[in-house]
CSV table of C-alpha atoms and ligand atoms in Angstrom, one decimal:
chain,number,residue,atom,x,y,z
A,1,UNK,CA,7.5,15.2,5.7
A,2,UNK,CA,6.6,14.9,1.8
A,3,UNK,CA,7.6,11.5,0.2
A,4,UNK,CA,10.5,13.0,-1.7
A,5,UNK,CA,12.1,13.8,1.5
A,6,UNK,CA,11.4,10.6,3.3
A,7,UNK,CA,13.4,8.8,0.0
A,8,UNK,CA,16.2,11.8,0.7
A,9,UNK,CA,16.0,10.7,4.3
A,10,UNK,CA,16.1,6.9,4.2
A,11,UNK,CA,18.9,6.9,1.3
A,12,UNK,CA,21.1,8.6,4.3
A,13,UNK,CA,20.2,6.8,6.7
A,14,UNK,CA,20.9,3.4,4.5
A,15,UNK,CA,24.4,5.2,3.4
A,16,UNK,CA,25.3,5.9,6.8
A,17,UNK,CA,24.9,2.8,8.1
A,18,UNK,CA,25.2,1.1,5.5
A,19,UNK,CA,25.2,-3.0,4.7
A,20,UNK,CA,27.3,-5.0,7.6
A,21,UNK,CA,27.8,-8.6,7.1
A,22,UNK,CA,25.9,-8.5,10.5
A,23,UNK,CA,22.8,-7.6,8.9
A,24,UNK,CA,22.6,-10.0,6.5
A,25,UNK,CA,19.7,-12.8,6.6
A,26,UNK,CA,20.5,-16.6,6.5
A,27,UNK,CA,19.3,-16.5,3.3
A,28,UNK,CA,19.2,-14.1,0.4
A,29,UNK,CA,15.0,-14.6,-0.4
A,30,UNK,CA,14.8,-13.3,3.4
A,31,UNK,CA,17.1,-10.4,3.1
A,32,UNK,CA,15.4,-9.6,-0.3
A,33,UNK,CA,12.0,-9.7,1.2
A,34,UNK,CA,13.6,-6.9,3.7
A,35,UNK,CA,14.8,-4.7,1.2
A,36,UNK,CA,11.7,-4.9,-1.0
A,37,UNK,CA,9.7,-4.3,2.5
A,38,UNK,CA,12.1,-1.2,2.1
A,39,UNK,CA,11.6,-0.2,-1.4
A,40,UNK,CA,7.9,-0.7,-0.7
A,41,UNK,CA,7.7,1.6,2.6
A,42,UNK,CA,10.1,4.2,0.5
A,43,UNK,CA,7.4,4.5,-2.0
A,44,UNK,CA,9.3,3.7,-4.9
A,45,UNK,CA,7.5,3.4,-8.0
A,46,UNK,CA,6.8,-0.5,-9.0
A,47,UNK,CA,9.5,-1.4,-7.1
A,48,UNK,CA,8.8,-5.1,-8.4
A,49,UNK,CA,10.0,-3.7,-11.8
A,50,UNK,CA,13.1,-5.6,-12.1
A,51,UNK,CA,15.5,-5.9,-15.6
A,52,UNK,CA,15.5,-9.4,-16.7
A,53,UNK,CA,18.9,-10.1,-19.0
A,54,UNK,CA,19.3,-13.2,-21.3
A,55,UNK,CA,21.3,-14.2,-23.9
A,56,UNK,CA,20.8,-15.7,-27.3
A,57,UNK,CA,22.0,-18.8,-28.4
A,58,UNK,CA,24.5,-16.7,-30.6
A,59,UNK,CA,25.6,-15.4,-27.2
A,60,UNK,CA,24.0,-11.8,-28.0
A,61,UNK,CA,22.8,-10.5,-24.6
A,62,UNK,CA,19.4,-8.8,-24.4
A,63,UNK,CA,17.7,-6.9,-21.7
A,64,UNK,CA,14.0,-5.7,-20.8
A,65,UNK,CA,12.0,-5.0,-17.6
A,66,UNK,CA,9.3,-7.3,-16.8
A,67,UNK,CA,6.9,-7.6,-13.0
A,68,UNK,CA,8.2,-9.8,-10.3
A,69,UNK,CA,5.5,-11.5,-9.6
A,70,UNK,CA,6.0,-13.8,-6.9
A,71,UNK,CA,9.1,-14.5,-4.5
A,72,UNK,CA,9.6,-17.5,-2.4
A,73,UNK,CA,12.9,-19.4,-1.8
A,74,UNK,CA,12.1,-21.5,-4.8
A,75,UNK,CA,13.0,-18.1,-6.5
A,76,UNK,CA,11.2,-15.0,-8.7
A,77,UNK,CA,8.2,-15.3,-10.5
A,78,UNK,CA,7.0,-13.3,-13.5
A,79,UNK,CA,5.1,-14.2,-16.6
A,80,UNK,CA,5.7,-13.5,-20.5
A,81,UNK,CA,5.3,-14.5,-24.2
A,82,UNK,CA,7.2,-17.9,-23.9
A,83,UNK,CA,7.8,-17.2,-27.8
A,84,UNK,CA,9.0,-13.6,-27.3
A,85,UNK,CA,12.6,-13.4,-27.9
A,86,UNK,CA,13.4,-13.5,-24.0
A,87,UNK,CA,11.2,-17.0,-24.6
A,88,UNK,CA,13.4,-18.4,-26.8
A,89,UNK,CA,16.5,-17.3,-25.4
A,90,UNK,CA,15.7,-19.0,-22.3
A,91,UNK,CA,14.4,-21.9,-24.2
A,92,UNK,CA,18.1,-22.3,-25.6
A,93,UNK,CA,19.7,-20.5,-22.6
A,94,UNK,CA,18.0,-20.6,-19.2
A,95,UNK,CA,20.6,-18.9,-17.7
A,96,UNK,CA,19.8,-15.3,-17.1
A,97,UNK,CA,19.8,-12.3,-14.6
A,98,UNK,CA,17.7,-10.4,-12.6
A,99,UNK,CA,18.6,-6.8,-11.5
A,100,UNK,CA,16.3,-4.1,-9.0
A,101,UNK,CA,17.6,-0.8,-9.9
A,102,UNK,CA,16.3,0.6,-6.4
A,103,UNK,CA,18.4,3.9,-7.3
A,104,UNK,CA,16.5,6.1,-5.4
A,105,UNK,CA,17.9,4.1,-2.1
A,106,UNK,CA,21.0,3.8,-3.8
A,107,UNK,CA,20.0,0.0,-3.7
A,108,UNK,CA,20.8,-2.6,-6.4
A,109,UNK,CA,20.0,-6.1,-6.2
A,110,UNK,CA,21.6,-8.4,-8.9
A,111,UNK,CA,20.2,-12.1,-9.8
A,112,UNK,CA,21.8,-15.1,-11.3
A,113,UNK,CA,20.1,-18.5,-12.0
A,114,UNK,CA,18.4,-20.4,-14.3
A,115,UNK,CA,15.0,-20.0,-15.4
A,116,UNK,CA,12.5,-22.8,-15.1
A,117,UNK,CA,8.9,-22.6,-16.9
A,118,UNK,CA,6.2,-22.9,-15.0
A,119,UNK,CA,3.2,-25.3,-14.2
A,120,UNK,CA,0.1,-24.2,-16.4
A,121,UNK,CA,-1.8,-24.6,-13.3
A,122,UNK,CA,0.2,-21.5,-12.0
A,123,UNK,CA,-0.1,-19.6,-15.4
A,124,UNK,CA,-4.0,-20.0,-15.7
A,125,UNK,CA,-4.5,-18.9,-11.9
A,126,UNK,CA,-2.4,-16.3,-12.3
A,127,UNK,CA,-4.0,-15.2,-15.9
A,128,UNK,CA,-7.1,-15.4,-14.1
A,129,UNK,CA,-6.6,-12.1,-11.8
A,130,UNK,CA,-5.2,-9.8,-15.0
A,131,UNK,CA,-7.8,-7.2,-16.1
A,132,UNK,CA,-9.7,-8.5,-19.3
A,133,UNK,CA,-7.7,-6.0,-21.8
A,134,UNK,CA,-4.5,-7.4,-20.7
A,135,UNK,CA,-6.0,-11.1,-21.0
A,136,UNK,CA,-7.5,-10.4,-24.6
A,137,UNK,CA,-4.1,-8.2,-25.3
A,138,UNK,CA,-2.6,-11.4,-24.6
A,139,UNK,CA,-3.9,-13.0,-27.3
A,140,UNK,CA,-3.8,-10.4,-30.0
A,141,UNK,CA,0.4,-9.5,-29.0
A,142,UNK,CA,2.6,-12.0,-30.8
A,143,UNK,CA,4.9,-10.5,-28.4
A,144,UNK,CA,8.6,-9.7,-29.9
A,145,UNK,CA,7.5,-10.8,-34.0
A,146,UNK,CA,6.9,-8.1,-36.4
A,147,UNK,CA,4.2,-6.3,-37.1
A,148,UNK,CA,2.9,-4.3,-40.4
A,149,UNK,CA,1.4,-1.4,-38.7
A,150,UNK,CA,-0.4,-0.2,-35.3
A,151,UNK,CA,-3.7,-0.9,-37.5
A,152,UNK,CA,-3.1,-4.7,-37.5
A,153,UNK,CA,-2.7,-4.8,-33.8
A,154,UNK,CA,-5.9,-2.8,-32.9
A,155,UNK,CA,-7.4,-5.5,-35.7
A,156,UNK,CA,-6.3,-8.4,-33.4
A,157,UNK,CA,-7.6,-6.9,-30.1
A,158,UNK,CA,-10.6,-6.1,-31.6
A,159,UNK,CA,-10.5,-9.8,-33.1
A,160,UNK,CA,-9.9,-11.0,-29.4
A,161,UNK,CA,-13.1,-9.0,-27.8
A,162,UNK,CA,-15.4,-10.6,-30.2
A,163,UNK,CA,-14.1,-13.8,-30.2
A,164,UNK,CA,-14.2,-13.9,-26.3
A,165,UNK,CA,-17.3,-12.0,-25.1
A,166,UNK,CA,-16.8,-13.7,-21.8
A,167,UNK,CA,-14.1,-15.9,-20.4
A,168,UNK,CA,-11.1,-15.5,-22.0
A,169,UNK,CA,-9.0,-18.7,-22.1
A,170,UNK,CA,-4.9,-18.6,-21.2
A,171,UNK,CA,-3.2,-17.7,-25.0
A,172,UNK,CA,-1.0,-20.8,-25.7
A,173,UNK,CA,1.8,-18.9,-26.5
A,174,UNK,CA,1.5,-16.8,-22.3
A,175,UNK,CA,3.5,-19.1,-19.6
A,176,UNK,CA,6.0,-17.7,-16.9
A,177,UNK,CA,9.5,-18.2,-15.7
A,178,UNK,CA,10.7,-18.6,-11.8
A,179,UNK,CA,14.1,-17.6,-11.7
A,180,UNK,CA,16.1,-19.9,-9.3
A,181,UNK,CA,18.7,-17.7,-7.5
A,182,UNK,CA,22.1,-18.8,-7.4
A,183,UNK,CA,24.2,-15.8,-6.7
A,184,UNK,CA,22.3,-12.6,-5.1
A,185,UNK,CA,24.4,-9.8,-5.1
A,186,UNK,CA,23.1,-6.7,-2.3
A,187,UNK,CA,24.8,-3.5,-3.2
A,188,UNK,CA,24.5,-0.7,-0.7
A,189,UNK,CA,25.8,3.0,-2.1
A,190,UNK,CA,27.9,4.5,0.5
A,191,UNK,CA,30.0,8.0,0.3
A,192,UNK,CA,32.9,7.9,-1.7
A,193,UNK,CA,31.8,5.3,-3.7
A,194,UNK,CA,33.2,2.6,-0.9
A,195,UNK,CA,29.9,0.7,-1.7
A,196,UNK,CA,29.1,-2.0,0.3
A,197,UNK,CA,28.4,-5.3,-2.2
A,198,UNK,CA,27.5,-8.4,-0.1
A,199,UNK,CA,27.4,-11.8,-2.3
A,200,UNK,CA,25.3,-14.9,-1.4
A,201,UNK,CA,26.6,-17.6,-3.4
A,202,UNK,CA,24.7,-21.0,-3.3
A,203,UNK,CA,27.2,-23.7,-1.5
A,204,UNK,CA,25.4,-27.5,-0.8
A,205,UNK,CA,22.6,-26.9,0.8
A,206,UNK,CA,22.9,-23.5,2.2
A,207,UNK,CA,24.3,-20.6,1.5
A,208,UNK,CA,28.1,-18.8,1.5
A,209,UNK,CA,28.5,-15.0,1.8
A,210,UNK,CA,31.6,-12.9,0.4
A,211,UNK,CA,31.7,-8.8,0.3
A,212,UNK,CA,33.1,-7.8,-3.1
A,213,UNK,CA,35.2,-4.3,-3.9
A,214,UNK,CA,32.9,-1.4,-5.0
B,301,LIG,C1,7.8,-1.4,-16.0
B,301,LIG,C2,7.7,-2.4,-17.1
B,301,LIG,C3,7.2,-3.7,-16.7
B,301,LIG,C4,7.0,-4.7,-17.7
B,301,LIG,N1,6.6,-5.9,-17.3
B,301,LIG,C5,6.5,-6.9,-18.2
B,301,LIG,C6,6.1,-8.2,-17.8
B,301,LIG,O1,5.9,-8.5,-16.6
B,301,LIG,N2,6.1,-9.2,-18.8
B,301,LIG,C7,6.4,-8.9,-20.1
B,301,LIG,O2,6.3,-9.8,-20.9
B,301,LIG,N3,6.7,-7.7,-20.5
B,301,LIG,C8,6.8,-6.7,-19.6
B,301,LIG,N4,7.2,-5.4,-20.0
B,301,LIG,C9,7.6,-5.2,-21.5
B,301,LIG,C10,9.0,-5.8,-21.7
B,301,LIG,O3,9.9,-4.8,-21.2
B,301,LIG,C11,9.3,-6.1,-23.1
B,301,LIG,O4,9.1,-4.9,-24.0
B,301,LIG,C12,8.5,-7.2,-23.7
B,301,LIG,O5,8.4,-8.3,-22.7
B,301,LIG,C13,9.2,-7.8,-24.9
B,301,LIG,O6,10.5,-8.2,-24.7
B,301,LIG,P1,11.4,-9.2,-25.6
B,301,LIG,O7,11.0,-8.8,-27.0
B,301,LIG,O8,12.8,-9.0,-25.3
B,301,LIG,O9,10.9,-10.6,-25.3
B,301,LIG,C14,7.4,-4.4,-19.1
B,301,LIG,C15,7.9,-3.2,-19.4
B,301,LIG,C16,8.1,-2.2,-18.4
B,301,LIG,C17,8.6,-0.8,-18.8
């Protein structure tokens, strides 16, 4: 059986049986890491590419996909420009979502929660295992600002490369988020479009779970 099919094969089998409140975790970080085991096993392509939303302090929503980089029940990790307009939105705004567009298992999981920076001890250990062009791209991407032409870009890299033959330090601008869930929304396509959409919701310490019409 070819990959293509074992996607067209699984996204049955998940329709069929769909999403029971009965197979939900205790929490959602444990029923996430069993649909990204899923995603994973499927094949998907990058299926840590999630869509990170946020919104400016105008209230002007923006969206882009970024790499989850870590998931733990302290929430999702992935790294940026702190000074790239997703930066300073969250700098105003840490409120933001999270969505994994898991289409080809008719899968969606949606994120709510505030975004908290992150130690630079986690940043530089992190920076530490990218591939030296994305470490020296780094440093010659102003991420988001303007730039005059493609020219000045190749300028900075090349500017980067000679002014770090060797170790390249963490840019001062590069840091990271981690996402604290507060609502995790499953979503299960079924036939008909009678979806199954299965809320956690954060209540005291643990955790409440509602279903929600598709
Ligand atoms: C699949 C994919 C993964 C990406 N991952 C990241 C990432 O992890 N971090 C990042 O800063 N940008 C990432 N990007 C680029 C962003 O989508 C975006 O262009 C960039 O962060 C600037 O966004 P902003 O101007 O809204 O801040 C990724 C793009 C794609 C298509």
């Amino acid at each position: 059986m070819d990959r293509q099919r074992d996607v067209a094969a699984l996204r049955r089998e998940y329709a069929d049986h769909g999403l029971a409140e009965s197979d939900l975790a205790a929490d959602p970080m444990t029923m996430f890491g069993r649909w990204f085991d899923d995603a994973r096993a499927a094949g998907l392509h990058e299926p840590n590419a999630m869509v990170l939303a946020t919104v400016s302090p105008h209230g002007q929503p923006s969206s882009r996909m970024v790499l989850l980089k870590g998931a733990s029940d302290e929430g999702l990790v992935f790294f940026t420009n702190v000074r790239s307009r997703k930066g300073e939105d969250l700098a105003a705004e840490p409120r933001c979502a999270l969505l994994f567009p898991w289409h080809p298992l008719e899968r969606q999981v949606r994120v709510e929660g505030p975004a908290a920076v992150l130690p630079p001890a986690d940043v530089a250990a992190y920076f530490a295992t990218r591939p030296r062009g994305s470490r020296l791209g780094a440093h010659a991407s102003h991420q988001s600002r303007v730039v005059a032409s493609r020219a000045e870009l190749d300028a900075a890299y090349a500017q980067a490369e000679k002014a770090f033959p060797d170790e390249v330090p963490v840019p001062e601008e590069w840091g990271g988020y981690r996402v604290r869930p507060e609502v995790v929304e499953f979503w299960q396509g079924r036939p008909g479009r009678m979806h199954d959409r299965l809320v956690y919701r954060r209540s005291g310490d643990g955790w409440r779970t509602e279903r929600l019409a598709p």
